[in-house]
Coordinates of N, CA and C in Angstrom, one line a residue:
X1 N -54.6 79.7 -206.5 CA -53.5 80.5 -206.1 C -52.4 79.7 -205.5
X2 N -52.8 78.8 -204.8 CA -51.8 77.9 -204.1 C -50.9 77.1 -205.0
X3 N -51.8 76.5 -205.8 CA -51.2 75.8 -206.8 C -50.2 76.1 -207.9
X4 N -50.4 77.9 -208.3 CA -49.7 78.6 -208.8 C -48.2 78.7 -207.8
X5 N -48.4 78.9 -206.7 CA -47.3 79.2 -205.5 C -46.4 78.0 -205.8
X6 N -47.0 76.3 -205.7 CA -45.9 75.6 -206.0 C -45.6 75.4 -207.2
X7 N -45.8 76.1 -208.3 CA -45.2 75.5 -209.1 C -44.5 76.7 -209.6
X8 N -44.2 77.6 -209.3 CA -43.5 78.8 -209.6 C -42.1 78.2 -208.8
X9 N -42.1 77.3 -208.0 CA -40.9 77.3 -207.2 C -40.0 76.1 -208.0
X10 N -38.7 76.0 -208.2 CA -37.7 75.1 -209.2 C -37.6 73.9 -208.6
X11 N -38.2 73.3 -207.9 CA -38.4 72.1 -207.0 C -37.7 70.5 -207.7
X12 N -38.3 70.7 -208.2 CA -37.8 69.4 -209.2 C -38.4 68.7 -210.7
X13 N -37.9 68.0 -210.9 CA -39.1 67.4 -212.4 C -40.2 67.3 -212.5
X14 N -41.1 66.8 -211.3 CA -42.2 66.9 -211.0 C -42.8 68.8 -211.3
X15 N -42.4 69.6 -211.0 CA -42.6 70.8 -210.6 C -42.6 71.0 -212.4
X16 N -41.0 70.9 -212.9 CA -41.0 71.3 -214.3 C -42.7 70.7 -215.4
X17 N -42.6 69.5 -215.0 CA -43.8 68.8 -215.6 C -45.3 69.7 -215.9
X18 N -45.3 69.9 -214.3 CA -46.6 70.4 -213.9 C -46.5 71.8 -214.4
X19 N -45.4 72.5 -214.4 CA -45.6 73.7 -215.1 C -45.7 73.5 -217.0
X20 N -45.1 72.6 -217.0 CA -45.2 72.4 -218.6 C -46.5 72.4 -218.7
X21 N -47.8 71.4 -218.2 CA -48.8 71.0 -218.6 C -49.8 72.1 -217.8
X22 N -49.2 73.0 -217.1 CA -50.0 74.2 -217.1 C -50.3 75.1 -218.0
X23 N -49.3 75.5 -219.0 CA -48.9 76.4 -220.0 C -49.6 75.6 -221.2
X24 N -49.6 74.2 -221.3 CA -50.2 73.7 -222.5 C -52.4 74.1 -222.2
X25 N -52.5 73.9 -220.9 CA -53.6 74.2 -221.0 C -53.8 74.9 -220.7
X26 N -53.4 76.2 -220.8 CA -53.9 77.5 -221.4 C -53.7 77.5 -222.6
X27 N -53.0 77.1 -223.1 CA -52.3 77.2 -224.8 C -53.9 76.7 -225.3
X28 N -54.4 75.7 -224.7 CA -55.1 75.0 -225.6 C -56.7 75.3 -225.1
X29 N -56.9 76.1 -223.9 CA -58.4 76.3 -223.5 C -58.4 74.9 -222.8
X30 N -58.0 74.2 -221.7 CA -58.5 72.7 -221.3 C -58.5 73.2 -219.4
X31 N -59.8 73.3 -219.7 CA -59.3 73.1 -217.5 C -59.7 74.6 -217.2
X32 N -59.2 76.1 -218.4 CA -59.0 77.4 -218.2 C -59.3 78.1 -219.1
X33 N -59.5 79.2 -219.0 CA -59.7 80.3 -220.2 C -58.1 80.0 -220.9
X34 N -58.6 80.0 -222.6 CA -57.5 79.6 -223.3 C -56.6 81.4 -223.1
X35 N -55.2 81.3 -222.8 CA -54.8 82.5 -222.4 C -53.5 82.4 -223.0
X36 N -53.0 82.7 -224.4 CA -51.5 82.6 -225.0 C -50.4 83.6 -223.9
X37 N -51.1 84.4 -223.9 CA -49.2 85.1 -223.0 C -49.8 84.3 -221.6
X38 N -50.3 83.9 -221.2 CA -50.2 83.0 -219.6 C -49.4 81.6 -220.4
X39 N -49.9 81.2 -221.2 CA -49.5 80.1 -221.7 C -47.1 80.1 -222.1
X40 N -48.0 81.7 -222.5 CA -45.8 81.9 -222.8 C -45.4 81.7 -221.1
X41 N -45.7 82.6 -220.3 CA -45.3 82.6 -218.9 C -45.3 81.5 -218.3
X42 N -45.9 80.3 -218.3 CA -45.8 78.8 -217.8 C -44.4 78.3 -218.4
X43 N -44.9 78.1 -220.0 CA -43.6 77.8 -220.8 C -42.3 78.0 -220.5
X44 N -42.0 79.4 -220.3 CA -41.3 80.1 -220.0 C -40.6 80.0 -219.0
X45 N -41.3 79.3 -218.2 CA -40.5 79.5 -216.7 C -40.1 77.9 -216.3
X46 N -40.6 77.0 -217.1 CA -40.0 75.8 -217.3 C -38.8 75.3 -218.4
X47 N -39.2 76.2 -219.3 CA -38.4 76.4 -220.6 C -36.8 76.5 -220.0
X48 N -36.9 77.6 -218.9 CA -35.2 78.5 -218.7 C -34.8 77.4 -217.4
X49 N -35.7 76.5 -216.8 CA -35.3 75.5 -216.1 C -34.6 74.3 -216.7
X50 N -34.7 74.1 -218.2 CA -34.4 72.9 -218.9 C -35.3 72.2 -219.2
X51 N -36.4 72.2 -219.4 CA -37.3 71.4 -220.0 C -37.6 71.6 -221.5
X52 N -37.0 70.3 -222.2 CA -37.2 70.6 -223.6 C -38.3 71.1 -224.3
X53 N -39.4 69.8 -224.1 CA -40.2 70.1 -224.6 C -41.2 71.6 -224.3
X54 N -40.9 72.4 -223.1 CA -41.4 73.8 -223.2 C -40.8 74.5 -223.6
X55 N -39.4 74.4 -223.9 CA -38.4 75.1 -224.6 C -38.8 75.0 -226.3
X56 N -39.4 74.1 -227.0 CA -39.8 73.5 -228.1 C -41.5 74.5 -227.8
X57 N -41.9 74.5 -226.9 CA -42.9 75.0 -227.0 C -43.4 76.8 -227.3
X58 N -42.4 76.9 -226.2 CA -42.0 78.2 -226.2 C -41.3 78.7 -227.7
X59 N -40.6 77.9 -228.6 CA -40.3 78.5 -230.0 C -41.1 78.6 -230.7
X60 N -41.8 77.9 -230.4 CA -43.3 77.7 -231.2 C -44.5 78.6 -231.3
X61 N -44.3 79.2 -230.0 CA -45.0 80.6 -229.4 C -44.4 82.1 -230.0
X62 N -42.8 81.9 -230.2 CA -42.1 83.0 -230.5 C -42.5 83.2 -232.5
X63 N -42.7 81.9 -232.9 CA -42.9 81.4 -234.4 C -44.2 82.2 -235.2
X64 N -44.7 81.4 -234.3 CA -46.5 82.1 -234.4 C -46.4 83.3 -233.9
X65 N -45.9 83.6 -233.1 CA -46.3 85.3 -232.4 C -48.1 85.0 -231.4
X66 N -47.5 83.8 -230.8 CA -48.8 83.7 -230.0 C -48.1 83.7 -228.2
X67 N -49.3 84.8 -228.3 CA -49.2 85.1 -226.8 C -47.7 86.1 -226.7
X68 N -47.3 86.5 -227.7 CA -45.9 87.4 -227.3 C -45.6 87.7 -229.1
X69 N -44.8 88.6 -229.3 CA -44.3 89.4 -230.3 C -44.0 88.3 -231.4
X70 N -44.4 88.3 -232.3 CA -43.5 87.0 -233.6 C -41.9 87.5 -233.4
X71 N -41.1 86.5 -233.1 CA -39.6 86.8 -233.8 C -38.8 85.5 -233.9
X72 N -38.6 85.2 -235.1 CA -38.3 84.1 -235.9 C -36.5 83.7 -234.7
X73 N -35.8 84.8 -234.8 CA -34.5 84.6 -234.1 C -35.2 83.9 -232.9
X74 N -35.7 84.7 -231.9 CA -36.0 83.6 -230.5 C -36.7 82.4 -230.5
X75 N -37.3 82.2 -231.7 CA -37.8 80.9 -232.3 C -36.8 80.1 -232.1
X76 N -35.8 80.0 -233.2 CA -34.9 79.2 -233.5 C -33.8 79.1 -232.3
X77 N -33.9 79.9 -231.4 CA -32.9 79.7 -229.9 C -33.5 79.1 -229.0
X78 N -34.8 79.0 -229.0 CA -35.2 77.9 -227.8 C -35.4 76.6 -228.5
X79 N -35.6 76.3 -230.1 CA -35.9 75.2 -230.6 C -34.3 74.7 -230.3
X80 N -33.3 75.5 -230.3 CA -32.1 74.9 -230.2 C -31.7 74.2 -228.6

């Protein structure tokens, strides 16, 4: 729970990182129960901070329709 607490907060690169590679391991089952909408919600909240590669991840989520609704438009707006 603690660990969730710091990384929910916009702190810095370090913070963005750590949320990125929280969202991948859910995406992927490593560490957690594999969990696609927890995995969108990591993404996501690193994604709207600037971090490419969750932003790339997060399209990728929207693509597949994993862990949140398929829609090709929000695909193509975070891959951008």
């Amino acid at each position: 729970r603690r660990l969730r607490q710091l990384l929910e907060r916009p702190t810095g690169r370090h913070t963005l990182i750590a949320q990125h590679t929280l969202a991948a391991c859910y995406d992927n089952g490593r560490g957690v129960a594999q969990d696609a909408a927890e995995a969108v919600r990591w993404y996501r909240l690193a994604a709207n901070q600037g971090l490419a590669s969750a932003q790339c991840n997060l399209g990728m989520c929207y693509a597949k329709g994993a862990g949140i609704a398929r829609d090709d438009r929000e695909a193509v707006r975070w891959y951008r």
